[in-house]
XYZ file of C-alpha atoms in Angstrom:
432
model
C -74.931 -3.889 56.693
C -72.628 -1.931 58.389
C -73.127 1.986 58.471
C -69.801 2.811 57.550
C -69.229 1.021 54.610
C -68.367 2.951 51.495
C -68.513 1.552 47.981
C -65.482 1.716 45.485
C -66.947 4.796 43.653
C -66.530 6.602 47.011
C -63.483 5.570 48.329
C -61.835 6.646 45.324
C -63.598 9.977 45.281
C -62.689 10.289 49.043
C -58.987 9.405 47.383
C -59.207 12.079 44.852
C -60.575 14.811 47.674
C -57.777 14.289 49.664
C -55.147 13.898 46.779
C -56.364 17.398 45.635
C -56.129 18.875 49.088
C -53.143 17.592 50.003
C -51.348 17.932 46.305
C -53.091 21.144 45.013
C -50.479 22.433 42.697
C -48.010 21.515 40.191
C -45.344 20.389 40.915
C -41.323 20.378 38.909
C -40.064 16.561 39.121
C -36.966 15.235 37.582
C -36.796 11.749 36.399
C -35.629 9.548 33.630
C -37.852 8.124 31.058
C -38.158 4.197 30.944
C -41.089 3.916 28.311
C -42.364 6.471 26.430
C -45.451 5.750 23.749
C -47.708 8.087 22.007
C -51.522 6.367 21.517
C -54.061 8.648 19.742
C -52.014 11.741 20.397
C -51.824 11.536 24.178
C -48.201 10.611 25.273
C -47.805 7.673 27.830
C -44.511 7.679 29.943
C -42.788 5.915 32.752
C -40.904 7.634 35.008
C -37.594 5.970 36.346
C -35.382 6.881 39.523
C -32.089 5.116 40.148
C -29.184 4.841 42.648
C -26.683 7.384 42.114
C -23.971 4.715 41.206
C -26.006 1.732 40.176
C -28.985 1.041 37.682
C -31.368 -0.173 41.115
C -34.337 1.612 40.346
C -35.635 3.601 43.325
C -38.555 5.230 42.629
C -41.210 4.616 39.489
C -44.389 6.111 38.047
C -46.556 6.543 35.569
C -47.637 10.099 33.574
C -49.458 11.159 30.974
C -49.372 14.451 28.613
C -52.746 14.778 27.468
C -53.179 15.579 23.252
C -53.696 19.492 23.956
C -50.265 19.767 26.058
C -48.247 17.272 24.488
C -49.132 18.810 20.883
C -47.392 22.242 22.006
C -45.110 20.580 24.630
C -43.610 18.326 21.990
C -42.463 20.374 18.995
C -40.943 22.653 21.752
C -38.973 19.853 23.377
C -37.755 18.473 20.204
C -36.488 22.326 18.543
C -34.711 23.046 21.230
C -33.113 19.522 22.363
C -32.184 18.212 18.556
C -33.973 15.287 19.864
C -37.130 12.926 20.669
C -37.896 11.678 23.851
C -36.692 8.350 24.020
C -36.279 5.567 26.853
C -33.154 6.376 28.761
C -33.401 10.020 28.767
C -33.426 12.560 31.710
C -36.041 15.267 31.690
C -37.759 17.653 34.208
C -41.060 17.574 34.174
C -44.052 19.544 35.264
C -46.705 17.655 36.770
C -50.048 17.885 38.919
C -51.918 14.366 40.736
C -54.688 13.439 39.194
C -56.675 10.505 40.653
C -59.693 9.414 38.598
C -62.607 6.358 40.215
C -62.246 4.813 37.651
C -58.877 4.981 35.966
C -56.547 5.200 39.008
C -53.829 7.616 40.229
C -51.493 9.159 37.724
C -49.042 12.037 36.979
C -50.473 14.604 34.730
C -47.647 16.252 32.660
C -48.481 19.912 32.356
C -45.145 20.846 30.683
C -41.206 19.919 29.912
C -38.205 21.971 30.697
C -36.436 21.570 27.034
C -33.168 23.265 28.830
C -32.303 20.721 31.703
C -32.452 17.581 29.174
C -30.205 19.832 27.220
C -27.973 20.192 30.529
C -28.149 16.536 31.134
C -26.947 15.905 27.019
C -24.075 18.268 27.281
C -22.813 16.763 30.694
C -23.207 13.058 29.538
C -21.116 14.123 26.099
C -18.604 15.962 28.174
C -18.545 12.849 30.011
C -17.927 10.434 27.171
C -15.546 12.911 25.442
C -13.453 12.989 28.601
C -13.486 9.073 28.740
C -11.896 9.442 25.001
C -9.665 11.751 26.066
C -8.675 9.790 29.024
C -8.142 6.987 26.919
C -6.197 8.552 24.668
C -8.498 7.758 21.371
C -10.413 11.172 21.008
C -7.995 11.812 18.043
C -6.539 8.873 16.878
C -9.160 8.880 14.046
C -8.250 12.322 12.754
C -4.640 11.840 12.632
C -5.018 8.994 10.366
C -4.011 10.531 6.652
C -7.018 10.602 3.873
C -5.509 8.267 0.788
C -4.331 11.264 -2.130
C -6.970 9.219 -4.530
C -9.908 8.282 -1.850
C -12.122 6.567 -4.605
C -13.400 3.620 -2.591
C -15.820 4.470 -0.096
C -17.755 2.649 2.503
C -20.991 4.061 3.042
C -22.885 3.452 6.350
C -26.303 4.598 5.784
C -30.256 3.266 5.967
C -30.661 1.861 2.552
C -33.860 3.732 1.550
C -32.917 6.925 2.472
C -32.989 9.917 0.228
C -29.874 11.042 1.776
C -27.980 7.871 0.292
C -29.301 8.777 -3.194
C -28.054 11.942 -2.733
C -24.525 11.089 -2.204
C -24.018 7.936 -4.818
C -26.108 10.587 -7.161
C -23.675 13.154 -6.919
C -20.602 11.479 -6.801
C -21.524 9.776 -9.846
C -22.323 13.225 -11.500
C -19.184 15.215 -10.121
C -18.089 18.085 -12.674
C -14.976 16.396 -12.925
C -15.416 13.476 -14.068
C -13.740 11.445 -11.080
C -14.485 7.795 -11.110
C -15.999 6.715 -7.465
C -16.900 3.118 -6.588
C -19.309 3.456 -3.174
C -20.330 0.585 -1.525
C -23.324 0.677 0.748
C -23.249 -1.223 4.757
C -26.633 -0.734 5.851
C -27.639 0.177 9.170
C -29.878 1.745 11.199
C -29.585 5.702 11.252
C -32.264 6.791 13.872
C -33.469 5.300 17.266
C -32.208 2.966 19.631
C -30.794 0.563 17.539
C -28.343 3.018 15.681
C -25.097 2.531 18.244
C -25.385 -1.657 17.795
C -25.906 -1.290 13.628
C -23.055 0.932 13.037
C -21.235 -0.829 14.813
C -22.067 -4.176 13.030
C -21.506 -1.896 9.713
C -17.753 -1.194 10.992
C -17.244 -4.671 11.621
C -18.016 -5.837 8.209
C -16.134 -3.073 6.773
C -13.340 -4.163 9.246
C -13.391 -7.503 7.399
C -12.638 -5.730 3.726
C -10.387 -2.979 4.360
C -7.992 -3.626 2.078
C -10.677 -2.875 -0.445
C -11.643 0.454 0.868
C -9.926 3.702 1.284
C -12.440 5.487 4.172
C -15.654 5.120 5.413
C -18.635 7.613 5.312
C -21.386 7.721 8.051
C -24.662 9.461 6.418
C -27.603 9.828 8.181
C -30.009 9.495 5.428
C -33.013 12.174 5.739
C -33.687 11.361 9.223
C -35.221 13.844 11.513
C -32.919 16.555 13.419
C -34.552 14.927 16.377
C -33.025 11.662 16.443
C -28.873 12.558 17.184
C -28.997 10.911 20.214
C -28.111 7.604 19.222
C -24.614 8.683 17.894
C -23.446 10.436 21.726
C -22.802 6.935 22.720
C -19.299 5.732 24.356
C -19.249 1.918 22.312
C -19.848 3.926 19.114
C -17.624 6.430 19.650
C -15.224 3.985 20.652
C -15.286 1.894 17.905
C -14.933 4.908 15.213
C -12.602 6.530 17.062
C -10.065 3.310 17.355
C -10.955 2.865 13.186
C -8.384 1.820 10.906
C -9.478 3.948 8.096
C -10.404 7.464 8.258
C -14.733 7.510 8.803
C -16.341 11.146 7.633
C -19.561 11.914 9.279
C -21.941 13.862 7.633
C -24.920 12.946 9.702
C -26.920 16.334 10.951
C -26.790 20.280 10.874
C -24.756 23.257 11.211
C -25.673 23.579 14.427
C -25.737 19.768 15.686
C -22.391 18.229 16.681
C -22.622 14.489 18.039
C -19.665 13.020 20.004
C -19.583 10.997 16.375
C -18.607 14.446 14.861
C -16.003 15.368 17.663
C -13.843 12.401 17.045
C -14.216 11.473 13.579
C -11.468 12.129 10.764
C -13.780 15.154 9.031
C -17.195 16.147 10.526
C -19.432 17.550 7.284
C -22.860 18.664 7.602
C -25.022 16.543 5.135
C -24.871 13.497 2.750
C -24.143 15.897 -0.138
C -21.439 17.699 1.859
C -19.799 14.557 2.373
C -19.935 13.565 -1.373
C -18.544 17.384 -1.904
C -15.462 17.178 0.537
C -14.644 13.583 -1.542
C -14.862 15.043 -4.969
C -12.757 18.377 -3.343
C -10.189 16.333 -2.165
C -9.804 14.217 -5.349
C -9.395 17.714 -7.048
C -6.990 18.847 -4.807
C -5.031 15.361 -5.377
C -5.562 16.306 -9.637
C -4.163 19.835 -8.989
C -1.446 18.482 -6.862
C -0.666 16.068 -9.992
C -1.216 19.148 -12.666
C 1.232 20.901 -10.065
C 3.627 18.570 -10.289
C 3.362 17.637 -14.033
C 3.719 21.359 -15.260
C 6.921 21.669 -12.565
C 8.264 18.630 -13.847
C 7.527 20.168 -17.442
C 8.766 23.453 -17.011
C 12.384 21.865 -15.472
C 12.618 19.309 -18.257
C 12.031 22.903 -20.330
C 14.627 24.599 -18.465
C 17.051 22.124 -18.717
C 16.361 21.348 -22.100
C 17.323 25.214 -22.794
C 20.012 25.033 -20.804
C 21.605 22.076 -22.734
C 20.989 23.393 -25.923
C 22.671 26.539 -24.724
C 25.656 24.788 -23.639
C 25.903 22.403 -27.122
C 25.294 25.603 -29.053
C 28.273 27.077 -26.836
C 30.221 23.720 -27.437
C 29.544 23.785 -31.145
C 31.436 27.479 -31.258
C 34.473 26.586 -29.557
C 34.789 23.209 -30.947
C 36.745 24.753 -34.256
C 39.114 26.634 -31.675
C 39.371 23.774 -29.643
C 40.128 21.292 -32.662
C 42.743 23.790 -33.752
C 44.629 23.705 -30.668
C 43.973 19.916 -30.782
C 45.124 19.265 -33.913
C 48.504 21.207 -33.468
C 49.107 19.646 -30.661
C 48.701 16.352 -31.934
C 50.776 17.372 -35.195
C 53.535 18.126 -32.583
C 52.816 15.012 -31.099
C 53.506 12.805 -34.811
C 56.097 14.932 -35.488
C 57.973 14.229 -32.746
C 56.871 10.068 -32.873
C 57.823 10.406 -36.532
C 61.657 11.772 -35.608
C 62.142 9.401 -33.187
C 60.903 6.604 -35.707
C 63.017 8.129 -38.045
C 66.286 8.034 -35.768
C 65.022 3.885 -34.268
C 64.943 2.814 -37.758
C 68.532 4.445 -38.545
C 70.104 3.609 -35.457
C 68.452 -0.117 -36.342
C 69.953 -0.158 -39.358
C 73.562 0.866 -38.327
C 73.127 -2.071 -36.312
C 72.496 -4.223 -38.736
C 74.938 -3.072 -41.553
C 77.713 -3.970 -38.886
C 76.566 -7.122 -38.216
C 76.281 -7.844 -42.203
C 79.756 -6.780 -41.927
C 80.483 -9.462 -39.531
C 79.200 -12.072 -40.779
C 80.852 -11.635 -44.339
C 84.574 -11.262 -42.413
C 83.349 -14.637 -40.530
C 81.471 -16.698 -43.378
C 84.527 -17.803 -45.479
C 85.774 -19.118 -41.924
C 82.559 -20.945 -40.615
C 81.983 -22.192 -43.981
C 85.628 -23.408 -44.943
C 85.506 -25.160 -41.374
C 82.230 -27.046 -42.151
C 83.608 -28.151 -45.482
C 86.707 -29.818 -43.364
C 84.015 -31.236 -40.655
C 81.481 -32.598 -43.789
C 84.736 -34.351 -45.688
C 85.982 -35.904 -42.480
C 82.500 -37.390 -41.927
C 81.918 -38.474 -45.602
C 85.219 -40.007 -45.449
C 83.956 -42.097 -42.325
C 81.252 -43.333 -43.494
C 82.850 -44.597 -46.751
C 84.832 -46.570 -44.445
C 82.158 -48.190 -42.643
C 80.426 -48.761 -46.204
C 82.903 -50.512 -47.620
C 83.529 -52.825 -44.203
C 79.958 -53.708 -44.609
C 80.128 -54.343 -48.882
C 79.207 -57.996 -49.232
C 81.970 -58.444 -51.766
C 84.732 -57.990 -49.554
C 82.786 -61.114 -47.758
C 82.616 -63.341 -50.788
C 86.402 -62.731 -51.305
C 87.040 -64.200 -47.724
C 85.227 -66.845 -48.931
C 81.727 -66.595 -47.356
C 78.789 -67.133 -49.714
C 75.037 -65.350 -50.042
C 71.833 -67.368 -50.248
C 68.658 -65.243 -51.698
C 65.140 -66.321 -52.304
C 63.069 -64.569 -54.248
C 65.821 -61.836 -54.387
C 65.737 -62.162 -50.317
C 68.363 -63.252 -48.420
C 67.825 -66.522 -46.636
C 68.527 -66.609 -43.032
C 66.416 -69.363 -41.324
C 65.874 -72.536 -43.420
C 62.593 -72.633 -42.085
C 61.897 -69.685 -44.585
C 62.491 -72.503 -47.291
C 59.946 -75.668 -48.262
C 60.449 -78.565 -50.772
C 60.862 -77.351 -53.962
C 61.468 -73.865 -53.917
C 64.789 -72.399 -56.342
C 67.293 -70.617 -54.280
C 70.564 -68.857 -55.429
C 74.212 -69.057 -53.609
C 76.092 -66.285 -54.664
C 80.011 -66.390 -54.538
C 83.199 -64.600 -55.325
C 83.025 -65.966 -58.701
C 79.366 -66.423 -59.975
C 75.883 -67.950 -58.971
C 74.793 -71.360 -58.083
C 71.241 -71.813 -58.345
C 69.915 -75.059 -56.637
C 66.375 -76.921 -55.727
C 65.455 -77.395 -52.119
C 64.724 -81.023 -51.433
């Protein structure tokens, strides 16, 4: 065996000697988290550095916040950040080497700077909400116009949560009465997985919106801790760009997500939500009342006003009809003269032509007697030139048949009496 050959055990210790010589104090690191687990009350992380403009990692490591650190370093971190630590998050950490024989090297976390993850949150929601502004969608959302009667709401909100019962509970049980028909999207309201479920949520609402008259986002009793999932560009995006106006009512007073900056009305809980609905449904009833009691007191006014001016009418109509009335009594008056001097004039008119027609009578009538004689006188001529006696003197004769005068002797057959009238009597004879 050779002499200097060290076993495991002391090549690691030699490891650890020179690791805490060379690395004796703490150090401040920044990095961003890729994995973060808690096992038994000891927090686990992985430490991530990138390329400035790329996702290439650079640099990684593993640390470790041992259960009597992390139990103080933690509820610090998370009262002053709003948040959790979470994969994807920068933070500056204080560390110290620690190489154990038997467990390896490893960064020991001593504590966590609260204030530069709360640096590194502001800048990257300054950065999205310039993006918005940039593309001209940071306040599209809010200049959309809330329906007068919002009643038909699409909730986006973790089924289970007490938050959720809140809302439906109180909107249900408004003072007012106000009918409200909610319908629930679920989705995922704390973690990673909040900016892809919304977002699936919108969507489906997206497919219904005729049936809906705004959307409320609720985070439903989550923890204060877990806003980060709603400062995220897609999100943001996708609310902002909304056809119907989205109300957020998804942390504190003092928490404002990039959700909150862009959406139509930012409230502060799941019951301040349901409370700005049922206010602006009584605003919309005292707009109506408004209206109904202005269109009351004008019909009112001009009722009064038109029963002013019959009751006005009603007094000057006997004036009026007096003046009417003589005037029209002029009016027949003067019809009735000139009726009167028509009808006189008319019957001048006629009494001379009366007087006419008796000078000219005797005339017309004497004439007409002359006419009628010469015409009767005429036609006694022509009568007698056409009496069959004057015939039977010349010598003609009549035959008759039956009292008919027989001009074709086809009218005649074998045996049938005829009679021959003459100048001087009758000759009856048999046909053979």
């Amino acid at each position: 065996m050779r002499n200097d050959t060290l076993t495991l055990f002391e090549l690691n210790s030699l490891v650890r000697e020179a690791i805490e010589t060379v690395l004796p104090r703490p150090y401040w690191v920044e990095a961003e988290l890729s994995e973060v687990r808690e096992v038994k009350g000891h927090c686990y992380m992985q430490l991530i550095q990138k390329e400035p403009h790329s996702n290439t990692p650079i640099a990684q490591a593993s640390a470790r916040c041992w259960r009597g650190v992390w139990m103080l370093v933690r509820p610090h971190f998370e009262r002053v950040t709003q948040q959790r630590l979470h994969a994807g998050l920068k933070v500056l950490l204080k560390v110290h080497a620690q190489f154990h024989e038997n467990y390896g090297f490893s960064w020991i976390v001593d504590d966590i700077d609260p204030t530069f993850t709360m640096g590194d949150m502001a800048r990257k929601r300054q950065e999205i909400v310039q993006q918005l502004k940039e593309e001209g969608v940071f306040d599209l959302n809010k200049q959309l116009a809330l329906p007068l009667f919002a009643q038909r709401i699409a909730v986006v909100s973790s089924a289970g949560a007490a938050g959720y019962g809140d809302f439906v509970n109180q909107l249900e049980h408004n003072d007012f009465g106000f009918c409200f028909q909610s319908t629930l999207f679920p989705a995922v309201m704390q973690g990673e997985g909040v900016e892809q479920s919304v977002i699936a949520a919108l969507n489906q609402i997206n497919d219904h919106l005729d049936e809906f008259d705004c959307v409320v986002i609720i985070r439903g009793g989550g923890a204060v801790a877990d806003l980060s999932g709603f400062d995220t560009l897609l999100l943001a995006e996708n609310v902002a760009n909304f056809p119907l106006p989205v109300i957020t009512g998804i942390g504190h007073e003092r928490d404002e997500s990039v959700l909150d900056m862009i959406s139509h009305t930012r409230v502060k809980t799941p019951t301040a939500a349901a409370a700005f609905l049922i206010g602006h449904l009584k605003q919309t009833a005292d707009r109506v009342q408004t209206a109904q009691q202005y269109i009351l007191n004008k019909v009112n006014h001009r009722m009064e006003v038109e029963r002013l001016r019959l009751q006005s009418l009603s007094q000057a109509i006997p004036a009026l009809f007096s003046v009417v009335r003589t005037r029209y009594e002029s009016h027949l008056d003067q019809r009735f003269a000139r009726l009167l001097a028509c009808c006189s004039a008319r019957l001048q008119r006629e009494n001379e032509r009366l007087d006419r027609c008796k000078v000219q009578a005797p005339l017309y009538v004497q004439r007409r007697m002359m006419s009628e004689r010469h015409r009767l006188a005429l036609l006694s001529q022509r009568a007698e030139a056409l009496d069959p006696a004057i015939l039977l003197q010349r010598g003609y004769s009549m035959t008759l048949h039956e009292g008919r005068i027989v001009r074709d002797p086809e009218q005649l057959k074998a045996g049938d009496k005829i009679q021959t009238r003459l100048q001087k009597g009758t000759i009856t004879s048999v046909v053979t």
